[in-house]
Each structure stands twice: as structure tokens, then as C-alpha cells.
mmCIF file of C-alpha atoms and ligand atoms in Angstrom:
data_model
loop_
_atom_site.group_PDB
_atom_site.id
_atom_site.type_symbol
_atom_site.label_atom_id
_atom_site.label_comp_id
_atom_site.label_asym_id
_atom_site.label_seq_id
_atom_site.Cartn_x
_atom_site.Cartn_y
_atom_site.Cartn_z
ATOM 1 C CA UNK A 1 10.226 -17.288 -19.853
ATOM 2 C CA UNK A 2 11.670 -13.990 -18.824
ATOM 3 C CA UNK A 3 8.561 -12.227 -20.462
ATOM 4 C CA UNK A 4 6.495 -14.843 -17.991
ATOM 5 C CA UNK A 5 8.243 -13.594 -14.958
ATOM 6 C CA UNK A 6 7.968 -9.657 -16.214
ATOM 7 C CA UNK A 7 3.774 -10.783 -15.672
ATOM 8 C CA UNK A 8 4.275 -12.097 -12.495
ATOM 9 C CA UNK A 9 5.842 -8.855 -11.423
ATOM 10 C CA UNK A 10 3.511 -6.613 -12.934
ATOM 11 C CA UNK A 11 0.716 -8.012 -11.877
ATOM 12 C CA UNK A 12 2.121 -7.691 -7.707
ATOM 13 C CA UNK A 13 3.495 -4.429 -9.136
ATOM 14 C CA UNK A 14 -0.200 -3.092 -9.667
ATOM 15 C CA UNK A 15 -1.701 -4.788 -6.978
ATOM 16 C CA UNK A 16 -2.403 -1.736 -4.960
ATOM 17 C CA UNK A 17 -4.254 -0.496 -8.441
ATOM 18 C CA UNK A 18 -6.337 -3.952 -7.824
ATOM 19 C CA UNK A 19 -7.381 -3.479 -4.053
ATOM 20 C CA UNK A 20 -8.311 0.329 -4.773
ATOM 21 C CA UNK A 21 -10.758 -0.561 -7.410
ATOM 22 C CA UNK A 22 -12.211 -3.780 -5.800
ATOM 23 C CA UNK A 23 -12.654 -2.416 -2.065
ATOM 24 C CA UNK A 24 -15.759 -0.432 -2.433
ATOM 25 C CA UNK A 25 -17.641 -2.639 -4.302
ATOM 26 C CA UNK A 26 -17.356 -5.067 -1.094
ATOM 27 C CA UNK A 27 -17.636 -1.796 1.331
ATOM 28 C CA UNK A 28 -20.707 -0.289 -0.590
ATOM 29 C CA UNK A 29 -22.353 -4.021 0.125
ATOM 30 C CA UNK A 30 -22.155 -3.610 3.879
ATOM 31 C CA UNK A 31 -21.963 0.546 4.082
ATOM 32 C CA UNK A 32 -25.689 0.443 2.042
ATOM 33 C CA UNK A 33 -26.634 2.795 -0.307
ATOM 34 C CA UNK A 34 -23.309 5.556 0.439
ATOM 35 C CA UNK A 35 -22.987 9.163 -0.345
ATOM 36 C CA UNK A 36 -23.082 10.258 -4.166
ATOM 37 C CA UNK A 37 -19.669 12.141 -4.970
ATOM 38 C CA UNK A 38 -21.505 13.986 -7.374
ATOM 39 C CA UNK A 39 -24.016 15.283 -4.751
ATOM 40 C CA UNK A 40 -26.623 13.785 -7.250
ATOM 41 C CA UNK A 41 -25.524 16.548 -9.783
ATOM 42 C CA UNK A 42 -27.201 16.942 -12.922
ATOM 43 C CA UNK A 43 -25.218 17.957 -16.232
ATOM 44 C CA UNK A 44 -26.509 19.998 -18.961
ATOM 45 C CA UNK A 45 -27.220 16.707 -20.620
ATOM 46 C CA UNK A 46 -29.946 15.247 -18.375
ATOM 47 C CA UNK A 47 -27.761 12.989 -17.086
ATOM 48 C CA UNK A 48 -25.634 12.949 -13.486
ATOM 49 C CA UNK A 49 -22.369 14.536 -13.492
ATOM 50 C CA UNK A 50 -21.405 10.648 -12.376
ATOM 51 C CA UNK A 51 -24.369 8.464 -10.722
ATOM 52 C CA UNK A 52 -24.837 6.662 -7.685
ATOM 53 C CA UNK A 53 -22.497 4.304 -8.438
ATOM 54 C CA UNK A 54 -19.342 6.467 -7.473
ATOM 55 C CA UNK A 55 -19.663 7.409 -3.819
ATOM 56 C CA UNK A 56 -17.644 9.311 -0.758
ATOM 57 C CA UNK A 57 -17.528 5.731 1.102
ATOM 58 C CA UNK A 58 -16.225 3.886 -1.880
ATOM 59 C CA UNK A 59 -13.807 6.606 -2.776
ATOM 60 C CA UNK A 60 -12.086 6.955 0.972
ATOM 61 C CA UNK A 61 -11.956 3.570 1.344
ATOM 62 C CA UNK A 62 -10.669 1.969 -1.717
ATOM 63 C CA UNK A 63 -7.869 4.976 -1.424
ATOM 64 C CA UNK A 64 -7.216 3.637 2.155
ATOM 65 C CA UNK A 65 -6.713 -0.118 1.134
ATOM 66 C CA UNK A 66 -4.642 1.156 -2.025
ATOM 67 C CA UNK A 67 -2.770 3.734 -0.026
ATOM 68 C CA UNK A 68 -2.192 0.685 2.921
ATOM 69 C CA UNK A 69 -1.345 -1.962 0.490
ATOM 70 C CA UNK A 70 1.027 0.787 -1.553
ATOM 71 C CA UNK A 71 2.533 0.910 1.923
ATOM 72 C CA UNK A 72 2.918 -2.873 2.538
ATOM 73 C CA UNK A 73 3.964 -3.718 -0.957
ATOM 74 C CA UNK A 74 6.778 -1.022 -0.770
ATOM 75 C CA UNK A 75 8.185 -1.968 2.303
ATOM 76 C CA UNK A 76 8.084 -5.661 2.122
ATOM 77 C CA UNK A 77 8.883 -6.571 -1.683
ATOM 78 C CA UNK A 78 12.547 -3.821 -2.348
ATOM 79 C CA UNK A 79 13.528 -3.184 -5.463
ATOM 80 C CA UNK A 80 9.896 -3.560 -7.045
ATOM 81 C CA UNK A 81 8.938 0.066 -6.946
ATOM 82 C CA UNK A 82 11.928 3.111 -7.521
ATOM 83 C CA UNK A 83 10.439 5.069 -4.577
ATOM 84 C CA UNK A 84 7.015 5.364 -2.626
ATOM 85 C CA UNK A 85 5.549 7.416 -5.127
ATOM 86 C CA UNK A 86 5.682 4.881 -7.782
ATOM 87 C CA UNK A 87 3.215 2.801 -5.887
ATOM 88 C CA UNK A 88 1.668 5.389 -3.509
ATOM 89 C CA UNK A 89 0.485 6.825 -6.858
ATOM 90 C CA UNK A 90 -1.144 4.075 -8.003
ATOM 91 C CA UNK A 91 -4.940 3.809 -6.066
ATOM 92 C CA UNK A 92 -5.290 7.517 -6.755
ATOM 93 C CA UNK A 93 -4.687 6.795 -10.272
ATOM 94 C CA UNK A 94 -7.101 3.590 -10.083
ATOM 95 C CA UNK A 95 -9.707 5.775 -8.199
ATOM 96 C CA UNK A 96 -9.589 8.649 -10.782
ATOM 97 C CA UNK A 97 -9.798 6.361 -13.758
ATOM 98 C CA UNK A 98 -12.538 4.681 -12.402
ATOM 99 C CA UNK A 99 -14.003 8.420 -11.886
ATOM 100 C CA UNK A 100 -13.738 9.661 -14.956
ATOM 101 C CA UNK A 101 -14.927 6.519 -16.894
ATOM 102 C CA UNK A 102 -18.162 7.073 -15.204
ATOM 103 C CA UNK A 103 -18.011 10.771 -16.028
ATOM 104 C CA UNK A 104 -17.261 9.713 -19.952
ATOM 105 C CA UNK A 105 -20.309 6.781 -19.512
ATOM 106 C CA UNK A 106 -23.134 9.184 -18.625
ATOM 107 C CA UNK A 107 -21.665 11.390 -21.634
ATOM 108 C CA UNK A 108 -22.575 8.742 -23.571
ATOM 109 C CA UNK A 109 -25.827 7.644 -21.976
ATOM 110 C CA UNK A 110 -24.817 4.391 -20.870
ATOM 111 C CA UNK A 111 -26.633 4.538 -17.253
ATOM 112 C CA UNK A 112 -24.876 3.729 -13.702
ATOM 113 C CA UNK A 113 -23.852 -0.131 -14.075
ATOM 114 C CA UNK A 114 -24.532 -0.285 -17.562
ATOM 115 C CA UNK A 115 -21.501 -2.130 -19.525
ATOM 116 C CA UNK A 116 -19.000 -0.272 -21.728
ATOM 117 C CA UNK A 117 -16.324 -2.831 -22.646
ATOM 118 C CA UNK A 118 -12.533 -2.108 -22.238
ATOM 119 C CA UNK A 119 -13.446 1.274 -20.003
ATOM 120 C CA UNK A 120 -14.941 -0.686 -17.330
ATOM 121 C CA UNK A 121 -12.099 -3.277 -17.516
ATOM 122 C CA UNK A 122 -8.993 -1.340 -17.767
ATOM 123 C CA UNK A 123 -9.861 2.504 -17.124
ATOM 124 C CA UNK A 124 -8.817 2.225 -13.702
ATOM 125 C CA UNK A 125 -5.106 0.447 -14.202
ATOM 126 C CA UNK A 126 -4.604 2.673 -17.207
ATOM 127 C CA UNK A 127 -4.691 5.952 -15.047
ATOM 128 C CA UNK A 128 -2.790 4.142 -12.325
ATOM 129 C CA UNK A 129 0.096 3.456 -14.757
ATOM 130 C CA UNK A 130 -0.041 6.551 -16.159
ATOM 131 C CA UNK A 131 0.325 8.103 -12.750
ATOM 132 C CA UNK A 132 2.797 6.135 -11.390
ATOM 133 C CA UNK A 133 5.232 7.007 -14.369
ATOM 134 C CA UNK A 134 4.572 10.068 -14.456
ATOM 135 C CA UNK A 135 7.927 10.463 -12.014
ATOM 136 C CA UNK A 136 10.232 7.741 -13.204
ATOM 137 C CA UNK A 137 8.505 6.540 -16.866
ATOM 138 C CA UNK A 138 7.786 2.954 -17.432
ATOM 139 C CA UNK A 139 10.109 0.548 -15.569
ATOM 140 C CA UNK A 140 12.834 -0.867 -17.456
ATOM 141 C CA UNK A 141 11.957 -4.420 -16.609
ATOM 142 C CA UNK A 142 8.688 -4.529 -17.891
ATOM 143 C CA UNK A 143 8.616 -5.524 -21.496
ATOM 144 C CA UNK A 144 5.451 -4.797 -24.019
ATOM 145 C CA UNK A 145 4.586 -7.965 -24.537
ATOM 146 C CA UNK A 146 4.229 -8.770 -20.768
ATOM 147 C CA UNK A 147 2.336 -5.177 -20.548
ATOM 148 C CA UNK A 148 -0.046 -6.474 -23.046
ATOM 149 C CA UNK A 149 -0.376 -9.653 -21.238
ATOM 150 C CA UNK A 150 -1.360 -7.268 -18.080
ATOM 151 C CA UNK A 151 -3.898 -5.874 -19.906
ATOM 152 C CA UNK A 152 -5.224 -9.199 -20.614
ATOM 153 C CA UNK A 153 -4.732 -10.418 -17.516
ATOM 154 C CA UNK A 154 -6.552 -7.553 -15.726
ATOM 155 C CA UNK A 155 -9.761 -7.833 -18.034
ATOM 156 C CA UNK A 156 -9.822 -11.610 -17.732
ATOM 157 C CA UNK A 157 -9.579 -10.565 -13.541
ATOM 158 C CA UNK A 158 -11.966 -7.934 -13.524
ATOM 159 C CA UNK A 159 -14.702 -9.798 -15.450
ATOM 160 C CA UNK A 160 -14.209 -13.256 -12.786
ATOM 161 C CA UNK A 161 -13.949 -11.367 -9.572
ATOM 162 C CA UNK A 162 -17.205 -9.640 -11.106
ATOM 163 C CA UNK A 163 -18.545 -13.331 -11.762
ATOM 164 C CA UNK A 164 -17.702 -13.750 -8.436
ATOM 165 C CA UNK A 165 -18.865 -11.250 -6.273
ATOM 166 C CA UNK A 166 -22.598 -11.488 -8.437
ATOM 167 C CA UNK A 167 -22.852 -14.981 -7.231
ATOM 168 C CA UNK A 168 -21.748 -13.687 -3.683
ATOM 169 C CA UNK A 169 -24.009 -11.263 -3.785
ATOM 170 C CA UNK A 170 -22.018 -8.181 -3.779
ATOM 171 C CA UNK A 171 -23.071 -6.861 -6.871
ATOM 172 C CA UNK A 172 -26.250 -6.662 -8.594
ATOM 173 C CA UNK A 173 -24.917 -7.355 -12.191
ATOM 174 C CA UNK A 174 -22.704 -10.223 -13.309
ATOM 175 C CA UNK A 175 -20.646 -7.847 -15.622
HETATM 176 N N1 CTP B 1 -18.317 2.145 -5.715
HETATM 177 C C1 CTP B 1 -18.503 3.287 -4.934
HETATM 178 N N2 CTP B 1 -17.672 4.356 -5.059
HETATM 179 C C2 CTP B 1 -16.654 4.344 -5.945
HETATM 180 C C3 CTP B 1 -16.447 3.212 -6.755
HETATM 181 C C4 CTP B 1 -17.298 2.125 -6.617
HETATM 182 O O1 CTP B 1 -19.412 3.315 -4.115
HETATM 183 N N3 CTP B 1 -15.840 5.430 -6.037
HETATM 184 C C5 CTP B 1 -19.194 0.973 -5.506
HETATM 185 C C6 CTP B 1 -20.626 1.228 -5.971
HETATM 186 O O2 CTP B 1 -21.486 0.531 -5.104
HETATM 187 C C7 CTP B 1 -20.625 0.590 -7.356
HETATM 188 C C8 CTP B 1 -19.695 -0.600 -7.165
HETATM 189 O O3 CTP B 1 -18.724 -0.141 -6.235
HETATM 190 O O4 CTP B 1 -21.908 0.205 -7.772
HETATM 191 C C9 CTP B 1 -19.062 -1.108 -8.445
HETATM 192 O O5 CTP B 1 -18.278 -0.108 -9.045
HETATM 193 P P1 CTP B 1 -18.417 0.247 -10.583
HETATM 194 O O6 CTP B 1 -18.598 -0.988 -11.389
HETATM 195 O O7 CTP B 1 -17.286 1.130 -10.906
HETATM 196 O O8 CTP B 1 -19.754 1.138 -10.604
HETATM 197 P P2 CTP B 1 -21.119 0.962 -11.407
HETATM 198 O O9 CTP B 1 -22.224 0.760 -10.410
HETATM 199 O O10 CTP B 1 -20.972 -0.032 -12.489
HETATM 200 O O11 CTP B 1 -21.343 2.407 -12.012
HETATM 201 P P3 CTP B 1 -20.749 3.046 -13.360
HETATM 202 O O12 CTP B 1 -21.697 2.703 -14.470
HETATM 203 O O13 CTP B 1 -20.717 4.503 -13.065
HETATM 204 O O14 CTP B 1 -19.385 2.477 -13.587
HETATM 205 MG MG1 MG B 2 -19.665 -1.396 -13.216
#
């Protein structure tokens, strides 16, 4: 029971993790094709330094809803977060994870909206966490199991809002 309403905190606890990560992919959809962050940068390894898939529009504006929601969250829901940075931290965590798992992706070869399982899913609210502790550590309320039920939940989220936005037409891949 208590480890039930641990979840239900955590997941309105990362929410501004959430909105960073899923703005640009509805932004990109109207904005067209964006700017490449990487300035279509190639690495030593024939491959780009991230791919077309990260961009200057999705980046400022999934950091603006994060940033805005951080805002909202903290000043309408007390005593969730110890202090703005806790959640202000969070979408530039969520935007950096999602960063660098592209970087590590085109290490690997796996081209721009190929699938690499776990990384895609949980890269972004990984960083995000690790950010926002970085001041305070892990809040006392959470408890592991309802972390690992996070995890869970945010994979079982990120694959259906993918589901989701493919049949909307947001996104060209289903995954
Ligand atoms: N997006 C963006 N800029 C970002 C993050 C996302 O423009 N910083 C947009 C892109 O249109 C991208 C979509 O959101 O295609 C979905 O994001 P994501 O799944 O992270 O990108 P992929 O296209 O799958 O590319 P990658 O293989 O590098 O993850
Ligand atoms: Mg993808």
C-alpha cells in the first residue's frame, strides 16, 4: 500500500523528466525537419556525432516545457521536491540523457531511430534522477521497490505514448 502511494508520487515527482522528453517529438512534427545539434558532424567513425534526430528546436523546447512544468509542479504540489533545484534539474537531466544515448547509439551503429532497448526507454529519467540528487541524494520517501516499479512504469509509458503518437502520426516508427 504505502509502496503503491511512493509510485504515485514518483511518477508526478518526475513528471517534468516526462514533458522534457515527449515535447519535441510533438514540436519536431509541426517545426519540420529542425536544426541538427550536431551541425551534421561526422565522427571518426563514419557515423554523426548524434543524427538528425536530436535537434536545436527539440532541445529548447522540451527544456522550456520541463523547465515550466518544474516551475508549476514546485509551486503547486509543497513538500514534493526539497527545493527548486530538485525538480528544475530534472529536464536538463532528461534532455542530456536523451543526448548522450544517441551519442552512445551511433557508437554502436544503430542509425537515428533505430531501437536499442532499455537506453531508449529509460536513458532520459536515469540522468534526470541522477541530476536531481546530485544536491539532496535520493528522497527518503521513495522506497526501491517503488523505484523499480518507476522504471517499469516509465518503459511501459514510453513504449504506449510511442504506440500512440505512430498511430497519430507524430512519429514515423511505432517503437
Ligand atoms: N527530437 C528532437 N530533438 C531532441 C530530441 C528529440 O528534434 N533533442 C525529436 C526528433 O524529431 C526525433 C523525435 O523527437 O526524431 C523522437 O526522439 P528520439 O526517439 O529520441 O529520436 P530518434 O529519432 O529515435 O533518434 P535516436 O536514434 O538518435 O534516438
Ligand atoms: Mg527513438
Amino acid at each position: 500500500m504505502l509502496t503503491m502511494l511512493s509510485l504515485l508520487v514518483a511518477v508526478i515527482y518526475v513528471l517534468p523528466a516526462y514533458i522534457a522528453n515527449g515535447t519535441p517529438v510533438v514540436v519536431l512534427r509541426f517545426a519540420g525537419r529542425g536544426h541538427p545539434l550536431d551541425m551534421r558532424m561526422v565522427m571518426r567513425d563514419g557515423r554523426r556525432l548524434l543524427g538528425d534526430g536530436k535537434t536545436v528546436e527539440g532541445l529548447v523546447s522540451g527544456l522550456s516545457a520541463g523547465l515550466a512544468a518544474a516551475v508549476l509542479l514546485y509551486t503547486f504540489l509543497p513538500g514534493v521536491y526539497r527545493g527548486i533545484l530538485e525538480c528544475g534539474l530534472m529536464p536538463i537531466g532528461a534532455m542530456a540523457g536523451d543526448i548522450l544515448g544517441s551519442f552512445l547509439k551511433r557508437r554502436l551503429g544503430i542509425e537515428r531511430g533505430g531501437s536499442a532497448p532499455v537506453l531508449d526507454q529509460l536513458g532520459f529519467l536515469l540522468m534526470a534522477l541522477l541530476l536531481a540528487w546530485l544536491p539532496y541524494g535520493p528522497p527518503g520517501w521513495l522506497d526501491p521497490l517503488a523505484f523499480l516499479l518507476l522504471l517499469l512504469v516509465t518503459a511501459l509509458l514510453h513504449v504506449s505514448t510511442n504506440v500512440l503518437a505512430y498511430l497519430a502520426g507524430l512519429k514515423e516508427k511505432w517503437y
